[in-house]
Amino acid sequence: MRRFIGRTAVISGAARGMGKAVALRLADEGATVIAVDVNGAGAAATAKEIGGQTLAVQCDIGDPDSVAKLFAAVAGSAEKLDILINVAAIVPFVKWDELTFDEWRRVMRVNLDGLYLMCRAGSEMMRAGGYGRIVNFSSNSIFAGTPNMAHYVASKGGVLTFTRALATELGPYKITANSICPGLIDTEGVQQTPHKDAFDFVEMLQAIKGHGVPQDVVPAVAFLASEEAHWITGQALNVDAGMVRW
Ligand code: 4PL
C-alpha cells in the first residue's frame, strides 16, 4: 500500500521502538516524515534509515520553546502538515512506595504537557490545510491498572480523554484525533526497565499468545492516519492481542 503519498507526517518518539516503526511504515507508504525525538542522534539515525524525503529534529516535547522551534522547522520544510503521531513518552517503573511528587511531575511534563504542546502546535498547522490525522499513544495499562507506574497510568488515561476532547475541538476542521492503546511491547525502552520481566504474565492474559513487537501496533496506527479513516474520531483502539476486552 502507498497510502501517504503527498502527505507530511510528524512522528514523536521516532528514535526507537514503536515511534521508529511507525516512522518507517509511513515513509514506506510514501509520506514525507519528520522524525522527532529528544534523542537527536536517534532521530537522525531513523531519518537516515528512511533516506530521501525526511527530516530529523531534536525536541524535548515538554518544553514549549523546543516545540515552537520544532514547528518552525516543520513549517520551513513542508508547506502543510497532514499527520501527527504522538508516540514520545516516559515509561517509568517506580514502586508505589517510592513514587515522589518530582517523579510524578517528570512523567506528567512529557506524557501530558508534551502531548498538549504537540497537539496545540500541530493542529494549528493542520487547520490551515483543512485536513489532519492525529494519533496519540495511550496504553492498555489504563484499563488494567498496571503496577509500578501509577503516574504513567494516570498520564495515559489523560491521553485518551484529552484525545476525545481534541476530536470535538478539531472536527470542524476535518481533523480526526484518535488514540491507540498498545499492551506491553518489546522495545528498547521496555528492555531497559523491569517491565521486560512482565511478558509471561501479560501473555497469560492475552487472547492471542505471543510477545508484542512494534510491528504488531503499526497497522492500526497507519489505518487511523490514512485518508479513508475519515469517519473515525475521538476513539481509542486497544492493540494488545486481546489482553483487555472492555
Ligand atoms: C500491560 O504501557 O500496557 C507494562 C509498560 N505492561 O508500559 C505500558 C503493560 C507496560 C503495559 C505497559
PDB file of C-alpha atoms and ligand atoms in Angstrom:
ATOM      1  CA  MET A   1       0.000   0.000   0.000  1.00  0.00           C
ATOM      2  CA  ARG A   2       1.073   3.586  -0.694  1.00  0.00           C
ATOM      3  CA  ARG A   3      -1.487   5.489   1.368  1.00  0.00           C
ATOM      4  CA  PHE A   4       0.630   8.507   2.290  1.00  0.00           C
ATOM      5  CA  ILE A   5       1.971   9.859  -0.983  1.00  0.00           C
ATOM      6  CA  GLY A   6       1.962  13.665  -0.806  1.00  0.00           C
ATOM      7  CA  ARG A   7       1.411  13.630   2.959  1.00  0.00           C
ATOM      8  CA  THR A   8       3.697  15.147   5.579  1.00  0.00           C
ATOM      9  CA  ALA A   9       3.869  13.367   8.923  1.00  0.00           C
ATOM     10  CA  VAL A  10       5.430  14.426  12.224  1.00  0.00           C
ATOM     11  CA  ILE A  11       6.218  11.454  14.470  1.00  0.00           C
ATOM     12  CA  SER A  12       7.462  11.965  18.021  1.00  0.00           C
ATOM     13  CA  GLY A  13       9.468   9.261  19.755  1.00  0.00           C
ATOM     14  CA  ALA A  14      10.866   8.280  16.359  1.00  0.00           C
ATOM     15  CA  ALA A  15      14.357   7.302  17.555  1.00  0.00           C
ATOM     16  CA  ARG A  16      13.350   3.783  18.570  1.00  0.00           C
ATOM     17  CA  GLY A  17      10.578   1.380  19.460  1.00  0.00           C
ATOM     18  CA  MET A  18       7.038   1.985  18.237  1.00  0.00           C
ATOM     19  CA  GLY A  19       7.739   5.550  17.087  1.00  0.00           C
ATOM     20  CA  LYS A  20      10.528   4.382  14.825  1.00  0.00           C
ATOM     21  CA  ALA A  21       8.412   1.522  13.450  1.00  0.00           C
ATOM     22  CA  VAL A  22       5.576   3.934  12.640  1.00  0.00           C
ATOM     23  CA  ALA A  23       8.006   6.394  11.005  1.00  0.00           C
ATOM     24  CA  LEU A  24       9.448   3.657   8.768  1.00  0.00           C
ATOM     25  CA  ARG A  25       5.995   2.426   7.739  1.00  0.00           C
ATOM     26  CA  LEU A  26       4.558   5.838   6.903  1.00  0.00           C
ATOM     27  CA  ALA A  27       7.702   6.643   4.905  1.00  0.00           C
ATOM     28  CA  ASP A  28       7.464   3.275   3.155  1.00  0.00           C
ATOM     29  CA  GLU A  29       3.940   4.220   2.122  1.00  0.00           C
ATOM     30  CA  GLY A  30       5.121   7.499   0.643  1.00  0.00           C
ATOM     31  CA  ALA A  31       4.934  10.041   3.473  1.00  0.00           C
ATOM     32  CA  THR A  32       7.463  12.803   3.971  1.00  0.00           C
ATOM     33  CA  VAL A  33       8.457  12.005   7.540  1.00  0.00           C
ATOM     34  CA  ILE A  34       9.693  14.407  10.177  1.00  0.00           C
ATOM     35  CA  ALA A  35      11.309  12.202  12.807  1.00  0.00           C
ATOM     36  CA  VAL A  36      11.241  13.846  16.218  1.00  0.00           C
ATOM     37  CA  ASP A  37      12.931  12.705  19.395  1.00  0.00           C
ATOM     38  CA  VAL A  38      14.608  14.103  22.493  1.00  0.00           C
ATOM     39  CA  ASN A  39      17.449  11.837  21.354  1.00  0.00           C
ATOM     40  CA  GLY A  40      18.503  13.861  18.327  1.00  0.00           C
ATOM     41  CA  ALA A  41      21.097  11.334  17.156  1.00  0.00           C
ATOM     42  CA  GLY A  42      18.445   8.611  17.309  1.00  0.00           C
ATOM     43  CA  ALA A  43      16.002  10.710  15.283  1.00  0.00           C
ATOM     44  CA  ALA A  44      18.767  11.352  12.756  1.00  0.00           C
ATOM     45  CA  ALA A  45      19.502   7.624  12.543  1.00  0.00           C
ATOM     46  CA  THR A  46      15.825   6.904  11.800  1.00  0.00           C
ATOM     47  CA  ALA A  47      15.817   9.632   9.138  1.00  0.00           C
ATOM     48  CA  LYS A  48      18.981   8.187   7.620  1.00  0.00           C
ATOM     49  CA  GLU A  49      17.441   4.711   7.539  1.00  0.00           C
ATOM     50  CA  ILE A  50      14.425   6.154   5.721  1.00  0.00           C
ATOM     51  CA  GLY A  51      16.580   8.200   3.345  1.00  0.00           C
ATOM     52  CA  GLY A  52      15.109  10.545   0.755  1.00  0.00           C
ATOM     53  CA  GLN A  53      12.364  12.897   1.899  1.00  0.00           C
ATOM     54  CA  THR A  54      12.898  13.085   5.596  1.00  0.00           C
ATOM     55  CA  LEU A  55      13.936  15.458   8.328  1.00  0.00           C
ATOM     56  CA  ALA A  56      15.135  14.743  11.857  1.00  0.00           C
ATOM     57  CA  VAL A  57      14.513  17.233  14.641  1.00  0.00           C
ATOM     58  CA  GLN A  58      15.738  17.027  18.219  1.00  0.00           C
ATOM     59  CA  CYS A  59      12.917  18.166  20.507  1.00  0.00           C
ATOM     60  CA  ASP A  60      12.016  17.968  24.182  1.00  0.00           C
ATOM     61  CA  ILE A  61       8.224  17.937  23.820  1.00  0.00           C
ATOM     62  CA  GLY A  62       7.784  19.037  27.442  1.00  0.00           C
ATOM     63  CA  ASP A  63       9.495  22.355  26.686  1.00  0.00           C
ATOM     64  CA  PRO A  64       7.297  24.983  24.962  1.00  0.00           C
ATOM     65  CA  ASP A  65      10.312  26.676  23.326  1.00  0.00           C
ATOM     66  CA  SER A  66      11.593  23.386  21.971  1.00  0.00           C
ATOM     67  CA  VAL A  67       8.170  22.572  20.481  1.00  0.00           C
ATOM     68  CA  ALA A  68       7.937  26.073  18.975  1.00  0.00           C
ATOM     69  CA  LYS A  69      11.316  25.526  17.309  1.00  0.00           C
ATOM     70  CA  LEU A  70      10.209  22.123  16.044  1.00  0.00           C
ATOM     71  CA  PHE A  71       7.131  23.516  14.315  1.00  0.00           C
ATOM     72  CA  ALA A  72       9.114  26.433  12.905  1.00  0.00           C
ATOM     73  CA  ALA A  73      11.336  23.784  11.295  1.00  0.00           C
ATOM     74  CA  VAL A  74       8.288  21.843  10.091  1.00  0.00           C
ATOM     75  CA  ALA A  75       6.768  24.977   8.554  1.00  0.00           C
ATOM     76  CA  GLY A  76      10.142  25.778   6.984  1.00  0.00           C
ATOM     77  CA  SER A  77      10.471  22.419   5.277  1.00  0.00           C
ATOM     78  CA  ALA A  78       6.872  21.462   4.464  1.00  0.00           C
ATOM     79  CA  GLU A  79       4.026  23.615   3.212  1.00  0.00           C
ATOM     80  CA  LYS A  80       1.428  21.680   5.198  1.00  0.00           C
ATOM     81  CA  LEU A  81       1.111  19.108   7.951  1.00  0.00           C
ATOM     82  CA  ASP A  82      -1.245  16.175   7.396  1.00  0.00           C
ATOM     83  CA  ILE A  83      -0.380  13.638  10.076  1.00  0.00           C
ATOM     84  CA  LEU A  84       0.787  13.896  13.684  1.00  0.00           C
ATOM     85  CA  ILE A  85       1.648  10.719  15.579  1.00  0.00           C
ATOM     86  CA  ASN A  86       2.492  11.274  19.232  1.00  0.00           C
ATOM     87  CA  VAL A  87       4.487   8.306  20.497  1.00  0.00           C
ATOM     88  CA  ALA A  88       7.083  10.049  22.692  1.00  0.00           C
ATOM     89  CA  ALA A  89       6.580   9.303  26.373  1.00  0.00           C
ATOM     90  CA  ILE A  90       8.376   8.363  29.554  1.00  0.00           C
ATOM     91  CA  VAL A  91       7.616   4.753  30.520  1.00  0.00           C
ATOM     92  CA  PRO A  92       8.686   4.507  34.167  1.00  0.00           C
ATOM     93  CA  PHE A  93       8.919   1.593  36.568  1.00  0.00           C
ATOM     94  CA  VAL A  94       8.638   3.020  40.092  1.00  0.00           C
ATOM     95  CA  LYS A  95       7.226   1.133  43.052  1.00  0.00           C
ATOM     96  CA  TRP A  96       4.267   2.881  44.660  1.00  0.00           C
ATOM     97  CA  ASP A  97       6.185   3.301  47.964  1.00  0.00           C
ATOM     98  CA  GLU A  98       8.984   5.070  46.084  1.00  0.00           C
ATOM     99  CA  LEU A  99       6.852   7.362  43.954  1.00  0.00           C
ATOM    100  CA  THR A 100       7.607  11.011  44.694  1.00  0.00           C
ATOM    101  CA  PHE A 101       5.953  14.203  43.515  1.00  0.00           C
ATOM    102  CA  ASP A 102       9.065  15.093  41.490  1.00  0.00           C
ATOM    103  CA  GLU A 103       8.829  11.774  39.683  1.00  0.00           C
ATOM    104  CA  TRP A 104       5.075  12.287  39.145  1.00  0.00           C
ATOM    105  CA  ARG A 105       5.786  15.695  37.610  1.00  0.00           C
ATOM    106  CA  ARG A 106       8.641  14.354  35.438  1.00  0.00           C
ATOM    107  CA  VAL A 107       6.215  11.956  33.770  1.00  0.00           C
ATOM    108  CA  MET A 108       3.303  14.406  33.507  1.00  0.00           C
ATOM    109  CA  ARG A 109       5.599  17.014  31.963  1.00  0.00           C
ATOM    110  CA  VAL A 110       6.344  14.804  28.993  1.00  0.00           C
ATOM    111  CA  ASN A 111       3.358  12.482  28.710  1.00  0.00           C
ATOM    112  CA  LEU A 112       0.651  15.133  29.119  1.00  0.00           C
ATOM    113  CA  ASP A 113       2.196  18.621  28.899  1.00  0.00           C
ATOM    114  CA  GLY A 114       4.236  17.424  25.914  1.00  0.00           C
ATOM    115  CA  LEU A 115       1.213  15.895  24.218  1.00  0.00           C
ATOM    116  CA  TYR A 116      -0.729  19.120  24.682  1.00  0.00           C
ATOM    117  CA  LEU A 117       2.086  21.239  23.214  1.00  0.00           C
ATOM    118  CA  MET A 118       2.479  18.925  20.206  1.00  0.00           C
ATOM    119  CA  CYS A 119      -1.264  18.791  19.508  1.00  0.00           C
ATOM    120  CA  ARG A 120      -1.649  22.536  20.006  1.00  0.00           C
ATOM    121  CA  ALA A 121       1.078  23.436  17.508  1.00  0.00           C
ATOM    122  CA  GLY A 122       0.397  20.542  15.127  1.00  0.00           C
ATOM    123  CA  SER A 123      -3.321  21.185  14.885  1.00  0.00           C
ATOM    124  CA  GLU A 124      -2.759  24.878  14.123  1.00  0.00           C
ATOM    125  CA  MET A 125      -0.756  23.835  11.054  1.00  0.00           C
ATOM    126  CA  MET A 126      -3.362  21.245  10.079  1.00  0.00           C
ATOM    127  CA  ARG A 127      -6.224  23.731  10.356  1.00  0.00           C
ATOM    128  CA  ALA A 128      -4.605  25.856   7.663  1.00  0.00           C
ATOM    129  CA  GLY A 129      -4.692  22.838   5.340  1.00  0.00           C
ATOM    130  CA  GLY A 130      -8.246  21.759   6.188  1.00  0.00           C
ATOM    131  CA  TYR A 131      -7.142  18.169   6.757  1.00  0.00           C
ATOM    132  CA  GLY A 132      -5.498  16.231   9.540  1.00  0.00           C
ATOM    133  CA  ARG A 133      -4.963  12.902  11.245  1.00  0.00           C
ATOM    134  CA  ILE A 134      -3.761  12.835  14.849  1.00  0.00           C
ATOM    135  CA  VAL A 135      -2.935   9.524  16.541  1.00  0.00           C
ATOM    136  CA  ASN A 136      -1.943   9.655  20.203  1.00  0.00           C
ATOM    137  CA  PHE A 137      -0.373   6.756  22.067  1.00  0.00           C
ATOM    138  CA  SER A 138      -2.219   5.828  25.242  1.00  0.00           C
ATOM    139  CA  SER A 139      -1.751   2.372  26.794  1.00  0.00           C
ATOM    140  CA  ASN A 140      -3.879  -0.596  27.782  1.00  0.00           C
ATOM    141  CA  SER A 141      -2.435  -0.131  31.281  1.00  0.00           C
ATOM    142  CA  ILE A 142      -5.182   2.454  31.799  1.00  0.00           C
ATOM    143  CA  PHE A 143      -7.726  -0.399  31.828  1.00  0.00           C
ATOM    144  CA  ALA A 144      -5.551  -2.892  33.700  1.00  0.00           C
ATOM    145  CA  GLY A 145      -4.177  -0.516  36.348  1.00  0.00           C
ATOM    146  CA  THR A 146      -0.745  -1.988  35.680  1.00  0.00           C
ATOM    147  CA  PRO A 147       1.521  -1.931  38.787  1.00  0.00           C
ATOM    148  CA  ASN A 148       4.659   0.160  39.405  1.00  0.00           C
ATOM    149  CA  MET A 149       3.627   3.028  37.161  1.00  0.00           C
ATOM    150  CA  ALA A 150       0.686   4.826  38.804  1.00  0.00           C
ATOM    151  CA  HIS A 151       1.769   8.205  37.413  1.00  0.00           C
ATOM    152  CA  TYR A 152       2.192   6.755  33.920  1.00  0.00           C
ATOM    153  CA  VAL A 153      -1.244   5.111  34.098  1.00  0.00           C
ATOM    154  CA  ALA A 154      -2.742   8.457  35.145  1.00  0.00           C
ATOM    155  CA  SER A 155      -0.964  10.254  32.299  1.00  0.00           C
ATOM    156  CA  LYS A 156      -2.117   7.704  29.707  1.00  0.00           C
ATOM    157  CA  GLY A 157      -5.717   7.949  30.937  1.00  0.00           C
ATOM    158  CA  GLY A 158      -5.320  11.647  30.269  1.00  0.00           C
ATOM    159  CA  VAL A 159      -4.050  10.915  26.766  1.00  0.00           C
ATOM    160  CA  LEU A 160      -7.253   9.021  25.981  1.00  0.00           C
ATOM    161  CA  THR A 161      -9.645  11.607  27.407  1.00  0.00           C
ATOM    162  CA  PHE A 162      -7.706  14.572  26.009  1.00  0.00           C
ATOM    163  CA  THR A 163      -7.855  12.922  22.587  1.00  0.00           C
ATOM    164  CA  ARG A 164     -11.644  12.649  22.852  1.00  0.00           C
ATOM    165  CA  ALA A 165     -11.897  16.365  23.593  1.00  0.00           C
ATOM    166  CA  LEU A 166      -9.434  17.131  20.795  1.00  0.00           C
ATOM    167  CA  ALA A 167     -11.693  15.262  18.356  1.00  0.00           C
ATOM    168  CA  THR A 168     -14.542  17.567  19.337  1.00  0.00           C
ATOM    169  CA  GLU A 169     -12.450  20.715  19.035  1.00  0.00           C
ATOM    170  CA  LEU A 170     -10.879  19.805  15.686  1.00  0.00           C
ATOM    171  CA  GLY A 171     -13.797  18.090  13.963  1.00  0.00           C
ATOM    172  CA  PRO A 172     -14.957  21.356  12.335  1.00  0.00           C
ATOM    173  CA  TYR A 173     -11.590  21.490  10.509  1.00  0.00           C
ATOM    174  CA  LYS A 174     -11.835  17.895   9.237  1.00  0.00           C
ATOM    175  CA  ILE A 175      -9.058  16.784  11.559  1.00  0.00           C
ATOM    176  CA  THR A 176      -9.536  13.436  13.294  1.00  0.00           C
ATOM    177  CA  ALA A 177      -7.941  12.551  16.636  1.00  0.00           C
ATOM    178  CA  ASN A 178      -7.797   9.001  17.955  1.00  0.00           C
ATOM    179  CA  SER A 179      -5.762   7.088  20.485  1.00  0.00           C
ATOM    180  CA  ILE A 180      -4.052   3.726  20.337  1.00  0.00           C
ATOM    181  CA  CYS A 181      -3.751   1.581  23.458  1.00  0.00           C
ATOM    182  CA  PRO A 182      -0.920  -0.909  22.996  1.00  0.00           C
ATOM    183  CA  GLY A 183      -0.217  -3.596  25.539  1.00  0.00           C
ATOM    184  CA  LEU A 184       3.293  -4.432  26.675  1.00  0.00           C
ATOM    185  CA  ILE A 185       5.553  -4.208  23.624  1.00  0.00           C
ATOM    186  CA  ASP A 186       9.104  -5.472  23.316  1.00  0.00           C
ATOM    187  CA  THR A 187      11.048  -2.267  22.664  1.00  0.00           C
ATOM    188  CA  GLU A 188      14.493  -0.995  23.535  1.00  0.00           C
ATOM    189  CA  GLY A 189      12.852   1.215  26.147  1.00  0.00           C
ATOM    190  CA  VAL A 190      10.959  -1.635  27.822  1.00  0.00           C
ATOM    191  CA  GLN A 191      14.092  -3.796  27.774  1.00  0.00           C
ATOM    192  CA  GLN A 192      15.800  -1.148  29.917  1.00  0.00           C
ATOM    193  CA  THR A 193      13.201  -1.472  32.710  1.00  0.00           C
ATOM    194  CA  PRO A 194      11.853  -4.318  34.885  1.00  0.00           C
ATOM    195  CA  HIS A 195       8.732  -4.263  32.660  1.00  0.00           C
ATOM    196  CA  LYS A 196      10.741  -6.649  30.492  1.00  0.00           C
ATOM    197  CA  ASP A 197      10.035  -9.362  33.069  1.00  0.00           C
ATOM    198  CA  ALA A 198       6.243  -8.982  32.682  1.00  0.00           C
ATOM    199  CA  PHE A 199       5.883 -10.580  29.243  1.00  0.00           C
ATOM    200  CA  ASP A 200       4.882 -14.023  30.507  1.00  0.00           C
ATOM    201  CA  PHE A 201       2.238 -12.601  32.850  1.00  0.00           C
ATOM    202  CA  VAL A 202       0.876 -10.340  30.112  1.00  0.00           C
ATOM    203  CA  GLU A 203       0.845 -13.241  27.639  1.00  0.00           C
ATOM    204  CA  MET A 204      -1.246 -15.294  30.054  1.00  0.00           C
ATOM    205  CA  LEU A 205      -3.938 -12.595  29.865  1.00  0.00           C
ATOM    206  CA  GLN A 206      -3.859 -12.270  26.069  1.00  0.00           C
ATOM    207  CA  ALA A 207      -6.492 -13.920  23.876  1.00  0.00           C
ATOM    208  CA  ILE A 208      -3.782 -14.429  21.259  1.00  0.00           C
ATOM    209  CA  LYS A 209      -0.450 -15.634  22.603  1.00  0.00           C
ATOM    210  CA  GLY A 210       2.966 -14.164  21.927  1.00  0.00           C
ATOM    211  CA  HIS A 211       5.157 -11.191  22.838  1.00  0.00           C
ATOM    212  CA  GLY A 212       4.075  -7.904  21.264  1.00  0.00           C
ATOM    213  CA  VAL A 213       6.563  -6.151  18.987  1.00  0.00           C
ATOM    214  CA  PRO A 214       6.324  -2.670  17.410  1.00  0.00           C
ATOM    215  CA  GLN A 215       5.268  -4.168  14.058  1.00  0.00           C
ATOM    216  CA  ASP A 216       2.130  -5.525  15.744  1.00  0.00           C
ATOM    217  CA  VAL A 217       0.970  -1.995  16.527  1.00  0.00           C
ATOM    218  CA  VAL A 218       1.930  -0.239  13.293  1.00  0.00           C
ATOM    219  CA  PRO A 219      -1.019  -1.321  11.063  1.00  0.00           C
ATOM    220  CA  ALA A 220      -3.663   0.143  13.389  1.00  0.00           C
ATOM    221  CA  VAL A 221      -1.751   3.435  13.530  1.00  0.00           C
ATOM    222  CA  ALA A 222      -1.360   3.561   9.746  1.00  0.00           C
ATOM    223  CA  PHE A 223      -5.074   2.915   9.286  1.00  0.00           C
ATOM    224  CA  LEU A 224      -6.113   5.721  11.660  1.00  0.00           C
ATOM    225  CA  ALA A 225      -3.585   8.014   9.932  1.00  0.00           C
ATOM    226  CA  SER A 226      -4.995   7.215   6.498  1.00  0.00           C
ATOM    227  CA  GLU A 227      -7.440   9.270   4.470  1.00  0.00           C
ATOM    228  CA  GLU A 228     -10.100   6.564   4.482  1.00  0.00           C
ATOM    229  CA  ALA A 229     -10.388   6.619   8.295  1.00  0.00           C
ATOM    230  CA  HIS A 230     -12.194   9.965   7.993  1.00  0.00           C
ATOM    231  CA  TRP A 231     -15.366   8.737   9.760  1.00  0.00           C
ATOM    232  CA  ILE A 232     -13.497   7.625  12.902  1.00  0.00           C
ATOM    233  CA  THR A 233     -12.593  10.235  15.516  1.00  0.00           C
ATOM    234  CA  GLY A 234     -12.449  10.505  19.296  1.00  0.00           C
ATOM    235  CA  GLN A 235     -11.961   6.744  19.556  1.00  0.00           C
ATOM    236  CA  ALA A 236      -9.484   4.549  21.414  1.00  0.00           C
ATOM    237  CA  LEU A 237      -8.292   1.288  19.923  1.00  0.00           C
ATOM    238  CA  ASN A 238      -6.686  -1.455  22.017  1.00  0.00           C
ATOM    239  CA  VAL A 239      -3.879  -3.197  20.161  1.00  0.00           C
ATOM    240  CA  ASP A 240      -2.862  -5.787  22.734  1.00  0.00           C
ATOM    241  CA  ALA A 241      -3.711  -9.298  21.487  1.00  0.00           C
ATOM    242  CA  GLY A 242      -6.930  -9.103  23.484  1.00  0.00           C
ATOM    243  CA  MET A 243      -5.307  -8.700  26.892  1.00  0.00           C
ATOM    244  CA  VAL A 244      -8.030  -6.212  27.772  1.00  0.00           C
ATOM    245  CA  ARG A 245     -11.578  -6.667  26.485  1.00  0.00           C
ATOM    246  CA  TRP A 246     -13.867  -3.820  27.553  1.00  0.00           C
TER     247      TRP A 246
HETATM  248  C1  4PL B   1       0.306  -4.139  30.220  1.00  0.00           C
HETATM  249  O1  4PL B   1       2.299   0.777  28.625  1.00  0.00           O
HETATM  250  O2  4PL B   1       0.476  -1.583  28.949  1.00  0.00           O
HETATM  251  C2  4PL B   1       3.694  -2.937  31.036  1.00  0.00           C
HETATM  252  C3  4PL B   1       4.815  -0.723  30.393  1.00  0.00           C
HETATM  253  N1  4PL B   1       2.576  -3.697  30.943  1.00  0.00           N
HETATM  254  O3  4PL B   1       4.251   0.346  29.643  1.00  0.00           O
HETATM  255  C4  4PL B   1       2.998   0.032  29.272  1.00  0.00           C
HETATM  256  C5  4PL B   1       1.507  -3.270  30.276  1.00  0.00           C
HETATM  257  C6  4PL B   1       3.739  -1.709  30.449  1.00  0.00           C
HETATM  258  C7  4PL B   1       1.506  -2.037  29.646  1.00  0.00           C
HETATM  259  C8  4PL B   1       2.660  -1.252  29.779  1.00  0.00           C
END
